mmCIF file of C-alpha atoms in Angstrom:
data_model
loop_
_atom_site.group_PDB
_atom_site.id
_atom_site.type_symbol
_atom_site.label_atom_id
_atom_site.label_comp_id
_atom_site.label_asym_id
_atom_site.label_seq_id
_atom_site.Cartn_x
_atom_site.Cartn_y
_atom_site.Cartn_z
ATOM 1 C CA MET A 1 171.578 36.439 103.374
ATOM 2 C CA PRO A 2 168.752 33.922 102.834
ATOM 3 C CA ALA A 3 165.275 34.953 101.762
ATOM 4 C CA PRO A 4 162.540 35.118 104.435
ATOM 5 C CA LEU A 5 161.744 31.684 105.916
ATOM 6 C CA ARG A 6 158.094 30.683 106.337
ATOM 7 C CA PRO A 7 157.378 28.104 109.073
ATOM 8 C CA GLU A 8 155.976 24.771 107.846
ATOM 9 C CA PHE A 9 154.563 22.049 110.139
ATOM 10 C CA HIS A 10 153.877 18.350 109.647
ATOM 11 C CA GLU A 11 152.099 15.582 111.550
ATOM 12 C CA GLY A 12 154.229 14.047 114.268
ATOM 13 C CA GLN A 13 156.708 16.890 114.233
ATOM 14 C CA TYR A 14 158.285 17.875 117.540
ATOM 15 C CA LEU A 15 158.052 21.655 118.018
ATOM 16 C CA ALA A 16 160.902 23.433 119.738
ATOM 17 C CA ALA A 17 160.625 26.926 121.197
ATOM 18 C CA ASP A 18 162.322 28.382 118.088
ATOM 19 C CA ASP A 19 159.733 26.745 115.830
ATOM 20 C CA VAL A 20 156.897 28.509 117.638
ATOM 21 C CA SER A 21 158.860 31.771 117.815
ATOM 22 C CA ALA A 22 159.382 31.551 114.052
ATOM 23 C CA ILE A 23 155.624 31.990 113.602
ATOM 24 C CA VAL A 24 155.783 35.270 115.477
ATOM 25 C CA ARG A 25 158.933 36.416 113.686
ATOM 26 C CA TYR A 26 157.462 35.718 110.264
ATOM 27 C CA GLY A 27 154.404 37.897 110.923
ATOM 28 C CA ARG A 28 156.374 40.713 112.554
ATOM 29 C CA ASP A 29 158.967 40.778 109.784
ATOM 30 C CA ALA A 30 156.300 40.867 107.048
ATOM 31 C CA ALA A 31 154.453 43.714 108.799
ATOM 32 C CA ALA A 32 157.690 45.665 109.220
ATOM 33 C CA ARG A 33 158.583 45.313 105.549
ATOM 34 C CA HIS A 34 155.107 46.528 104.616
ATOM 35 C CA HIS A 35 155.443 49.586 106.879
ATOM 36 C CA ARG A 36 158.946 50.305 105.673
ATOM 37 C CA HIS A 37 158.524 49.886 101.896
ATOM 38 C CA LEU A 38 154.940 51.064 101.342
ATOM 39 C CA HIS A 39 154.885 53.851 103.933
ATOM 40 C CA THR A 40 157.116 56.548 105.307
ATOM 41 C CA TRP A 41 157.852 56.437 109.025
ATOM 42 C CA GLY A 42 156.427 58.792 111.621
ATOM 43 C CA ILE A 43 153.434 59.348 113.882
ATOM 44 C CA SER A 44 150.334 57.385 112.867
ATOM 45 C CA SER A 45 147.862 58.755 115.404
ATOM 46 C CA GLY A 46 147.723 60.760 118.620
ATOM 47 C CA LEU A 47 150.900 61.394 120.652
ATOM 48 C CA ASP A 48 150.065 65.079 121.048
ATOM 49 C CA VAL A 49 152.285 66.831 123.573
ATOM 50 C CA SER A 50 150.773 69.193 126.140
ATOM 51 C CA GLN A 51 151.792 70.836 129.406
ATOM 52 C CA GLN A 52 150.205 71.172 132.828
ATOM 53 C CA PRO A 53 151.205 73.180 135.927
ATOM 54 C CA ARG A 54 153.169 71.287 138.549
ATOM 55 C CA GLU A 55 151.467 71.442 141.925
ATOM 56 C CA ASP A 56 154.757 71.062 143.778
ATOM 57 C CA ALA A 57 156.542 73.703 141.659
ATOM 58 C CA PRO A 58 154.158 76.155 139.908
ATOM 59 C CA GLU A 59 157.015 77.785 137.996
ATOM 60 C CA TYR A 60 157.607 74.534 136.106
ATOM 61 C CA ARG A 61 155.470 72.350 133.861
ATOM 62 C CA ARG A 62 154.413 68.723 133.692
ATOM 63 C CA VAL A 63 154.817 67.437 130.114
ATOM 64 C CA VAL A 64 152.170 64.948 128.974
ATOM 65 C CA VAL A 65 152.259 62.812 125.822
ATOM 66 C CA ALA A 66 148.821 61.564 124.767
ATOM 67 C CA PRO A 67 148.185 57.923 123.757
ATOM 68 C CA GLY A 68 148.831 57.018 120.140
ATOM 69 C CA THR A 69 150.845 54.975 117.668
ATOM 70 C CA LEU A 70 153.835 55.476 115.415
ATOM 71 C CA VAL A 71 156.041 53.566 112.989
ATOM 72 C CA ASP A 72 159.793 53.952 113.423
ATOM 73 C CA PRO A 73 162.379 53.878 110.581
ATOM 74 C CA SER A 74 162.802 50.093 110.954
ATOM 75 C CA GLY A 75 159.093 49.545 110.249
ATOM 76 C CA ARG A 76 158.321 48.654 113.859
ATOM 77 C CA GLU A 77 155.006 49.831 115.297
ATOM 78 C CA ILE A 78 155.145 51.467 118.731
ATOM 79 C CA VAL A 79 151.960 51.747 120.777
ATOM 80 C CA VAL A 80 151.542 54.181 123.673
ATOM 81 C CA PRO A 81 148.345 52.887 125.339
ATOM 82 C CA ALA A 82 147.940 55.561 128.037
ATOM 83 C CA PRO A 83 149.050 59.162 128.711
ATOM 84 C CA LEU A 84 152.703 59.441 129.636
ATOM 85 C CA ALA A 85 153.894 62.257 131.903
ATOM 86 C CA LEU A 86 157.361 63.681 132.582
ATOM 87 C CA SER A 87 158.152 66.078 135.395
ATOM 88 C CA THR A 88 161.694 65.449 136.565
ATOM 89 C CA ALA A 89 165.064 64.994 134.928
ATOM 90 C CA ALA A 90 165.190 61.352 136.036
ATOM 91 C CA GLN A 91 161.893 60.583 134.313
ATOM 92 C CA ALA A 92 163.278 62.148 131.129
ATOM 93 C CA GLY A 93 166.381 59.961 131.099
ATOM 94 C CA GLY A 94 168.546 62.785 132.374
ATOM 95 C CA ILE A 95 168.976 66.337 131.103
ATOM 96 C CA THR A 96 172.259 67.190 129.404
ATOM 97 C CA ASP A 97 173.542 70.734 129.958
ATOM 98 C CA PRO A 98 170.589 71.787 132.175
ATOM 99 C CA ASP A 99 171.570 75.478 131.995
ATOM 100 C CA ASP A 100 170.852 75.609 128.240
ATOM 101 C CA PRO A 101 167.331 77.045 127.603
ATOM 102 C CA SER A 102 167.282 75.948 123.942
ATOM 103 C CA PRO A 103 164.476 73.663 122.717
ATOM 104 C CA ARG A 104 165.117 69.964 123.266
ATOM 105 C CA PRO A 105 163.610 67.183 121.125
ATOM 106 C CA LEU A 106 161.168 64.814 122.796
ATOM 107 C CA ILE A 107 161.883 61.399 121.269
ATOM 108 C CA LEU A 108 160.104 58.035 121.356
ATOM 109 C CA MET A 109 161.881 54.739 120.676
ATOM 110 C CA TRP A 110 161.097 51.083 121.312
ATOM 111 C CA ASN A 111 162.230 49.384 124.504
ATOM 112 C CA ASP A 112 161.162 45.745 125.006
ATOM 113 C CA VAL A 113 160.779 44.502 128.580
ATOM 114 C CA PRO A 114 160.639 40.795 129.612
ATOM 115 C CA SER A 115 157.251 40.154 131.159
ATOM 116 C CA GLY A 116 154.401 37.733 131.693
ATOM 117 C CA VAL A 117 153.684 34.308 133.204
ATOM 118 C CA SER A 118 153.548 31.140 131.103
ATOM 119 C CA GLN A 119 150.421 29.051 131.713
ATOM 120 C CA SER A 120 152.322 25.847 130.911
ATOM 121 C CA SER A 121 155.326 26.555 133.079
ATOM 122 C CA GLY A 122 155.954 25.575 136.658
ATOM 123 C CA ALA A 123 154.025 26.786 139.657
ATOM 124 C CA CYS A 124 156.333 29.781 139.987
ATOM 125 C CA GLY A 125 155.725 30.795 136.403
ATOM 126 C CA GLY A 126 159.270 30.322 135.186
ATOM 127 C CA THR A 127 160.751 28.450 132.244
ATOM 128 C CA ALA A 128 163.410 25.757 132.272
ATOM 129 C CA ASP A 129 166.190 28.236 131.585
ATOM 130 C CA GLY A 130 164.678 31.017 133.695
ATOM 131 C CA ALA A 131 163.715 33.162 130.668
ATOM 132 C CA ALA A 132 160.510 35.213 130.708
ATOM 133 C CA PRO A 133 157.786 33.719 128.499
ATOM 134 C CA ARG A 134 156.560 37.094 127.277
ATOM 135 C CA ALA A 135 158.103 40.308 125.944
ATOM 136 C CA GLU A 136 156.277 43.583 126.483
ATOM 137 C CA GLU A 137 156.712 45.729 123.365
ATOM 138 C CA GLY A 138 157.392 48.828 125.388
ATOM 139 C CA PHE A 139 158.894 52.195 124.595
ATOM 140 C CA ALA A 140 161.163 54.866 126.038
ATOM 141 C CA LEU A 141 160.404 58.581 126.043
ATOM 142 C CA LEU A 142 163.622 60.577 126.132
ATOM 143 C CA VAL A 143 164.539 64.251 126.155
ATOM 144 C CA GLY A 144 167.477 64.806 123.825
ATOM 145 C CA ALA A 145 170.079 67.520 123.825
ATOM 146 C CA PRO A 146 169.469 70.694 121.777
ATOM 147 C CA GLY A 147 170.238 69.861 118.149
ATOM 148 C CA ASP A 148 169.657 66.104 118.408
ATOM 149 C CA GLU A 149 166.703 66.528 116.049
ATOM 150 C CA LEU A 150 168.915 67.611 113.145
ATOM 151 C CA ASP A 151 169.953 64.094 112.101
ATOM 152 C CA LEU A 152 166.627 62.271 112.584
ATOM 153 C CA ALA A 153 165.767 62.477 108.884
ATOM 154 C CA ASP A 154 169.066 60.745 108.034
ATOM 155 C CA GLN A 155 168.339 57.502 109.920
ATOM 156 C CA GLN A 156 169.148 54.540 107.670
ATOM 157 C CA PRO A 157 166.594 51.715 107.418
ATOM 158 C CA PRO A 158 167.696 48.075 107.696
ATOM 159 C CA PRO A 159 168.286 45.908 104.594
ATOM 160 C CA PRO A 160 165.210 45.249 102.385
ATOM 161 C CA ASP A 161 164.658 41.701 103.684
ATOM 162 C CA ALA A 162 165.219 42.495 107.357
ATOM 163 C CA GLY A 163 162.560 42.606 110.040
ATOM 164 C CA PRO A 164 161.906 45.396 112.542
ATOM 165 C CA ASP A 165 163.784 46.704 115.565
ATOM 166 C CA ARG A 166 167.318 47.499 114.362
ATOM 167 C CA LEU A 167 168.396 50.052 111.759
ATOM 168 C CA GLY A 168 171.152 49.642 109.211
ATOM 169 C CA ASP A 169 173.748 50.829 111.737
ATOM 170 C CA GLY A 170 172.412 48.496 114.458
ATOM 171 C CA GLY A 171 170.759 51.246 116.479
ATOM 172 C CA ARG A 172 167.121 51.800 117.381
ATOM 173 C CA GLY A 173 164.903 54.126 115.404
ATOM 174 C CA ARG A 174 163.951 57.476 116.929
ATOM 175 C CA VAL A 175 160.754 59.440 116.231
ATOM 176 C CA LEU A 176 160.230 63.081 117.199
ATOM 177 C CA VAL A 177 156.926 63.902 118.926
ATOM 178 C CA GLY A 178 157.642 67.494 120.023
ATOM 179 C CA PHE A 179 159.998 69.868 121.794
ATOM 180 C CA VAL A 180 160.369 70.966 125.399
ATOM 181 C CA THR A 181 162.399 73.601 127.209
ATOM 182 C CA TRP A 182 164.158 73.198 130.558
ATOM 183 C CA GLY A 183 165.113 75.813 133.103
ATOM 184 C CA GLY A 184 166.454 76.169 136.615
ATOM 185 C CA GLY A 185 169.608 74.113 136.227
ATOM 186 C CA VAL A 186 170.061 70.601 137.643
ATOM 187 C CA GLY A 187 167.191 70.903 140.105
ATOM 188 C CA GLY A 188 164.887 72.731 137.700
ATOM 189 C CA GLY A 189 162.038 71.562 135.531
ATOM 190 C CA PHE A 190 160.303 71.832 132.210
ATOM 191 C CA THR A 191 159.305 75.384 131.264
ATOM 192 C CA GLY A 192 157.368 74.899 128.045
ATOM 193 C CA VAL A 193 156.275 72.778 125.085
ATOM 194 C CA LEU A 194 156.929 73.637 121.428
ATOM 195 C CA ALA A 195 155.565 72.116 118.223
ATOM 196 C CA GLU A 196 158.772 72.770 116.257
ATOM 197 C CA ALA A 197 162.272 74.198 116.496
ATOM 198 C CA ASN A 198 165.023 74.974 113.986
ATOM 199 C CA GLY A 199 162.461 74.527 111.215
ATOM 200 C CA ILE A 200 161.811 70.900 112.264
ATOM 201 C CA GLY A 201 158.475 69.623 113.554
ATOM 202 C CA ARG A 202 156.590 66.434 114.262
ATOM 203 C CA ARG A 203 156.860 63.877 111.478
ATOM 204 C CA TYR A 204 153.781 61.935 110.432
ATOM 205 C CA ALA A 205 153.636 58.599 108.627
ATOM 206 C CA GLY A 206 152.827 58.753 104.917
ATOM 207 C CA VAL A 207 152.288 56.478 101.952
ATOM 208 C CA LEU A 208 154.574 55.518 99.065
ATOM 209 C CA ALA A 209 152.410 54.970 95.975
ATOM 210 C CA ASP A 210 152.327 55.762 92.280
ATOM 211 C CA ARG A 211 148.556 55.344 92.163
ATOM 212 C CA VAL A 212 145.835 56.093 94.708
ATOM 213 C CA SER A 213 142.316 54.881 93.882
ATOM 214 C CA ALA A 214 139.040 55.475 95.698
ATOM 215 C CA ARG A 215 136.694 52.518 96.102
ATOM 216 C CA GLY A 216 133.621 54.701 96.644
ATOM 217 C CA GLY A 217 134.081 56.744 93.465
ATOM 218 C CA THR A 218 135.310 59.940 95.145
ATOM 219 C CA LEU A 219 138.840 60.709 96.338
ATOM 220 C CA GLU A 220 139.466 63.682 98.625
ATOM 221 C CA LEU A 221 142.771 65.176 99.712
ATOM 222 C CA ALA A 222 142.974 67.413 102.774
ATOM 223 C CA ALA A 223 145.787 68.715 104.960
ATOM 224 C CA GLU A 224 144.033 67.669 108.198
ATOM 225 C CA PRO A 225 142.379 64.421 109.337
ATOM 226 C CA ARG A 226 139.028 66.218 109.227
ATOM 227 C CA PRO A 227 138.151 69.026 106.762
ATOM 228 C CA VAL A 228 138.616 72.493 108.264
ATOM 229 C CA ALA A 229 136.397 75.326 106.983
ATOM 230 C CA GLY A 230 138.384 77.742 104.827
ATOM 231 C CA ARG A 231 141.284 75.349 104.156
ATOM 232 C CA VAL A 232 142.050 74.184 100.610
ATOM 233 C CA GLY A 233 141.266 70.642 99.498
ATOM 234 C CA VAL A 234 141.076 68.490 96.360
ATOM 235 C CA ARG A 235 138.257 66.209 95.251
ATOM 236 C CA ILE A 236 138.399 63.778 92.317
ATOM 237 C CA GLY A 237 135.360 61.925 91.001
ATOM 238 C CA GLY A 238 131.861 62.222 92.347
ATOM 239 C CA THR A 239 128.658 62.120 90.290
ATOM 240 C CA ASP A 240 130.085 64.309 87.500
ATOM 241 C CA GLY A 241 133.589 62.801 87.513
ATOM 242 C CA SER A 242 135.261 66.185 87.932
ATOM 243 C CA LEU A 243 138.492 67.404 89.509
ATOM 244 C CA ASP A 244 137.721 70.170 92.003
ATOM 245 C CA VAL A 245 140.177 72.373 93.876
ATOM 246 C CA GLY A 246 138.699 74.752 96.401
ATOM 247 C CA ARG A 247 138.036 75.535 100.032
ATOM 248 C CA PHE A 248 136.127 73.410 102.505
ATOM 249 C CA SER A 249 132.849 74.765 103.801
ATOM 250 C CA ALA A 250 131.737 74.474 107.422
ATOM 251 C CA ALA A 251 129.825 71.328 106.426
ATOM 252 C CA GLY A 252 133.013 69.713 105.053
ATOM 253 C CA ALA A 253 132.116 70.080 101.353
ATOM 254 C CA ILE A 254 134.500 71.573 98.778
ATOM 255 C CA SER A 255 133.410 74.795 97.065
ATOM 256 C CA PRO A 256 135.447 74.571 93.849
ATOM 257 C CA SER A 257 137.500 77.503 92.578
ATOM 258 C CA LEU A 258 139.056 75.321 89.851
ATOM 259 C CA ARG A 259 136.989 72.621 88.156
ATOM 260 C CA VAL A 260 138.045 70.230 85.398
ATOM 261 C CA LEU A 261 135.044 68.334 84.005
ATOM 262 C CA SER A 262 135.002 64.897 82.458
ATOM 263 C CA ASP A 263 134.608 66.443 78.964
ATOM 264 C CA GLY A 264 137.963 68.227 79.376
ATOM 265 C CA SER A 265 136.547 71.719 79.927
ATOM 266 C CA THR A 266 137.942 73.837 82.759
ATOM 267 C CA SER A 267 136.352 76.635 84.757
ATOM 268 C CA LEU A 268 137.813 79.116 87.225
ATOM 269 C CA LYS A 269 135.974 81.078 89.890
ATOM 270 C CA GLY A 270 137.445 84.064 91.701
ATOM 271 C CA ASN A 271 140.466 86.244 91.065
ATOM 272 C CA VAL A 272 143.344 84.833 89.013
ATOM 273 C CA THR A 273 146.906 86.157 89.218
ATOM 274 C CA ILE A 274 149.399 85.197 86.502
ATOM 275 C CA ASP A 275 153.101 85.752 87.105
ATOM 276 C CA GLY A 276 154.658 85.217 83.697
ATOM 277 C CA GLY A 277 153.410 84.635 80.165
ATOM 278 C CA LEU A 278 150.030 83.291 79.132
ATOM 279 C CA THR A 279 149.491 81.412 75.883
ATOM 280 C CA VAL A 280 145.977 80.624 74.689
ATOM 281 C CA THR A 281 145.284 78.268 71.790
ATOM 282 C CA GLY A 282 141.738 78.116 70.516
ATOM 283 C CA ALA A 283 138.797 80.454 70.782
ATOM 284 C CA VAL A 284 138.438 82.879 73.678
ATOM 285 C CA ASP A 285 134.889 83.381 74.893
ATOM 286 C CA SER A 286 133.694 86.966 75.255
ATOM 287 C CA PRO A 287 130.787 88.536 77.131
ATOM 288 C CA LEU A 288 129.731 90.033 73.762
ATOM 289 C CA VAL A 289 126.886 88.369 71.903
ATOM 290 C CA SER A 290 125.312 89.495 68.645
ATOM 291 C CA GLY A 291 123.653 92.900 69.110
ATOM 292 C CA SER A 292 125.208 93.692 72.506
ATOM 293 C CA VAL A 293 127.277 96.800 73.247
ATOM 294 C CA LEU A 294 129.998 97.363 75.843
ATOM 295 C CA ALA A 295 131.284 100.813 76.830
ATOM 296 C CA GLN A 296 134.473 102.312 78.249
ATOM 297 C CA SER A 297 134.829 105.984 79.165
ATOM 298 C CA GLY A 298 137.279 108.280 80.858
ATOM 299 C CA SER A 299 139.796 111.064 80.304
ATOM 300 C CA ALA A 300 143.079 110.855 78.397
ATOM 301 C CA THR A 301 145.899 113.120 77.236
ATOM 302 C CA HIS A 302 147.549 113.491 73.833
ATOM 303 C CA GLY A 303 149.398 110.325 72.777
ATOM 304 C CA VAL A 304 147.516 107.846 74.995
ATOM 305 C CA VAL A 305 146.018 104.690 73.451
ATOM 306 C CA LEU A 306 142.369 104.513 74.484
ATOM 307 C CA PRO A 307 141.470 101.273 76.284
ATOM 308 C CA LEU A 308 138.922 98.753 75.043
ATOM 309 C CA PRO A 309 135.886 97.893 77.158
ATOM 310 C CA GLN A 310 136.495 95.053 79.589
ATOM 311 C CA GLY A 311 136.040 91.677 77.905
ATOM 312 C CA VAL A 312 136.843 92.953 74.403
ATOM 313 C CA THR A 313 140.141 92.007 72.737
ATOM 314 C CA GLN A 314 142.085 93.574 69.889
ATOM 315 C CA ASP A 315 141.830 90.294 67.974
ATOM 316 C CA GLN A 316 138.030 90.597 68.007
ATOM 317 C CA VAL A 317 138.293 94.117 66.629
ATOM 318 C CA ALA A 318 140.803 93.101 63.945
ATOM 319 C CA SER A 319 138.668 90.131 62.832
ATOM 320 C CA GLY A 320 135.537 92.236 62.485
ATOM 321 C CA ASP A 321 133.669 90.451 65.264
ATOM 322 C CA VAL A 322 133.494 93.777 67.118
ATOM 323 C CA VAL A 323 132.970 97.264 65.657
ATOM 324 C CA LEU A 324 134.225 100.270 67.625
ATOM 325 C CA HIS A 325 132.531 103.654 67.856
ATOM 326 C CA ILE A 326 134.719 106.298 69.511
ATOM 327 C CA GLN A 327 133.810 109.818 70.529
ATOM 328 C CA VAL A 328 136.316 112.346 71.901
ATOM 329 C CA THR A 329 135.598 115.792 73.335
ATOM 330 C CA PRO A 330 138.482 118.232 73.928
ATOM 331 C CA VAL A 331 138.854 119.820 77.340
ATOM 332 C CA ALA A 332 140.579 123.234 77.481
ATOM 333 C CA GLN A 333 140.934 124.907 80.876
ATOM 334 C CA ALA A 334 142.869 127.964 82.002
ATOM 335 C CA SER A 335 145.085 125.694 84.094
ATOM 336 C CA ASP A 336 146.236 124.025 80.861
ATOM 337 C CA ALA A 337 147.423 127.340 79.332
ATOM 338 C CA PRO A 338 151.121 128.278 79.111
ATOM 339 C CA ALA A 339 152.595 129.264 82.473
ATOM 340 C CA PRO A 340 155.017 132.152 83.090
ATOM 341 C CA GLY A 341 158.550 131.147 82.289
ATOM 342 C CA GLY A 342 157.412 128.292 80.128
ATOM 343 C CA GLY A 343 158.551 129.805 76.820
ATOM 344 C CA SER A 344 155.738 132.423 76.663
ATOM 345 C CA ALA A 345 155.118 135.773 78.330
ATOM 346 C CA TRP A 346 151.420 135.317 79.098
ATOM 347 C CA ASN A 347 149.602 133.273 81.684
ATOM 348 C CA GLY A 348 146.410 131.253 81.591
ATOM 349 C CA ALA A 349 144.172 134.148 82.609
ATOM 350 C CA GLY A 350 144.867 135.969 79.345
ATOM 351 C CA ALA A 351 144.960 133.111 76.850
ATOM 352 C CA LEU A 352 142.412 131.863 74.314
ATOM 353 C CA PRO A 353 142.451 128.128 73.429
ATOM 354 C CA VAL A 354 141.849 127.005 69.868
ATOM 355 C CA VAL A 355 141.556 123.266 69.225
ATOM 356 C CA LEU A 356 143.697 122.361 66.250
ATOM 357 C CA ARG A 357 143.131 118.568 66.288
ATOM 358 C CA CYS A 358 141.155 116.158 68.487
ATOM 359 C CA GLU A 359 140.828 112.723 66.925
ATOM 360 C CA VAL A 360 141.807 109.079 67.275
ATOM 361 C CA ASP A 361 144.033 107.253 64.790
ATOM 362 C CA ALA A 362 143.734 103.637 63.622
ATOM 363 C CA ALA A 363 145.599 102.404 66.725
ATOM 364 C CA ARG A 364 143.115 104.230 69.033
ATOM 365 C CA ARG A 365 145.838 106.740 69.934
ATOM 366 C CA LEU A 366 144.457 110.132 70.938
ATOM 367 C CA VAL A 367 145.747 113.132 68.948
ATOM 368 C CA CYS A 368 144.764 116.324 70.776
ATOM 369 C CA LEU A 369 146.601 119.621 70.057
ATOM 370 C CA ILE A 370 145.470 123.042 71.345
ATOM 371 C CA ALA A 371 146.821 126.468 70.315
ATOM 372 C CA TRP A 372 146.821 129.167 72.974
ATOM 373 C CA TYR A 373 146.585 132.860 71.904
ATOM 374 C CA GLY A 374 147.196 135.914 74.130
ATOM 375 C CA ILE A 375 144.187 138.278 73.873
ATOM 376 C CA SER A 376 144.495 140.999 76.538
ATOM 377 C CA GLY A 377 146.838 142.897 78.788
ATOM 378 C CA ALA A 378 150.305 141.405 79.066
ATOM 379 C CA ALA A 379 149.295 138.625 76.740
ATOM 380 C CA ALA A 380 148.482 141.022 73.880
ATOM 381 C CA ALA A 381 151.682 142.969 74.451
ATOM 382 C CA ALA A 382 153.623 139.766 74.181
ATOM 383 C CA GLY A 383 152.333 139.205 70.668
ATOM 384 C CA SER A 384 149.067 137.415 70.166
ATOM 385 C CA GLY A 385 150.089 136.406 66.644
ATOM 386 C CA SER A 386 152.489 133.745 68.007
ATOM 387 C CA PRO A 387 150.343 131.054 69.664
ATOM 388 C CA ALA A 388 151.736 128.278 71.854
ATOM 389 C CA VAL A 389 150.693 124.813 70.581
ATOM 390 C CA LEU A 390 150.482 122.333 73.459
ATOM 391 C CA PRO A 391 149.229 118.726 73.951
ATOM 392 C CA GLY A 392 145.655 118.697 75.179
ATOM 393 C CA ARG A 393 143.227 116.528 77.083
ATOM 394 C CA ALA A 394 139.957 114.985 76.016
ATOM 395 C CA ARG A 395 137.100 112.976 77.413
ATOM 396 C CA TYR A 396 136.456 109.756 75.508
ATOM 397 C CA LEU A 397 133.699 107.211 75.047
ATOM 398 C CA VAL A 398 134.504 103.871 73.401
ATOM 399 C CA LEU A 399 131.536 101.715 72.348
ATOM 400 C CA ALA A 400 132.165 98.134 71.269
ATOM 401 C CA ALA A 401 129.287 96.594 69.319
ATOM 402 C CA ALA A 402 129.183 92.890 68.431
ATOM 403 C CA ALA A 403 128.796 92.666 64.653
ATOM 404 C CA ARG A 404 128.378 88.883 64.841
ATOM 405 C CA GLU A 405 128.919 86.044 67.288
ATOM 406 C CA PRO A 406 132.640 85.906 68.244
ATOM 407 C CA SER A 407 134.510 83.312 66.174
#
């Protein structure tokens, strides 16, 4: 297949109809290749689908497609200049299996129509061979059968050097603009409009690029044509040259939750959830500065490792950057005494607690042991000389003092 041919003209040259048409073909083909190879096909603007009550049949709906533009898989641009309405099966190109209430794809495709009057032709406006001097780049709006939307993503584009109109298989490209439902059988009507069905929705045109640059110094990415308050967006550049990820405010500005500055530093704002491991290389900043003290208090039982105050790490303690001061106070209550049937004959009401140990080891593990002696009544008869030694509870206070600035 030859490479694209560019029309060339010379003085004294006779121009045939094909010579002039070649000018049009060259521009259309170049535009189609641009759309096809630098963009992905789909809706460019508008073409929203809505529904209105039918005055002649209130139980049914009038489906309206708003004006807009799209690019089909061949790279051809289709323009819908005015609202387009469908009410009957004939207007929709016929309804297959009208008793099926399943969603049906609403599809746009090109449909050229001969049109126009040539100013240089005869008085009747015709050409020598009777052909129309103009072609209206029209379109057809069709209602497909349920499931016709499943193969739209598999449409094959034409060869790389080809122009618009026909796909690789010779057919016309189809673009989904929405879904409708039909009810009432052959003489029925539309019953509703849907944005998607079977996990498939409207497809919008995109861009194929390995680099996107902003001419004004700031690049923003948003999921909607206009920023929506509360939605997430991305901004690159600006006066400080940062990368910001955050939510749009009502004024359309991004409030960053993640910020990467031009010096390579990164800051996070808000809650952070990590699912998996976290590896940190380099120093970890701490809220502790020289002379400051952080505290952690609570209650723990024998064998529990006491927690560090929030913002203090074990590495800081091990390196000597932070010095710990720990105080523990045993708590002995009658409810903690041996219970009947628990290996002793007395109950808590007749038991005397004696704290044997209440301390913290080098790993901050609480060691709290309490001996319980029977002192009266049934407890004394059971033998007060044989105490029950049980794990105990203690209140703790952990103070973390910064010995020097964290390294």
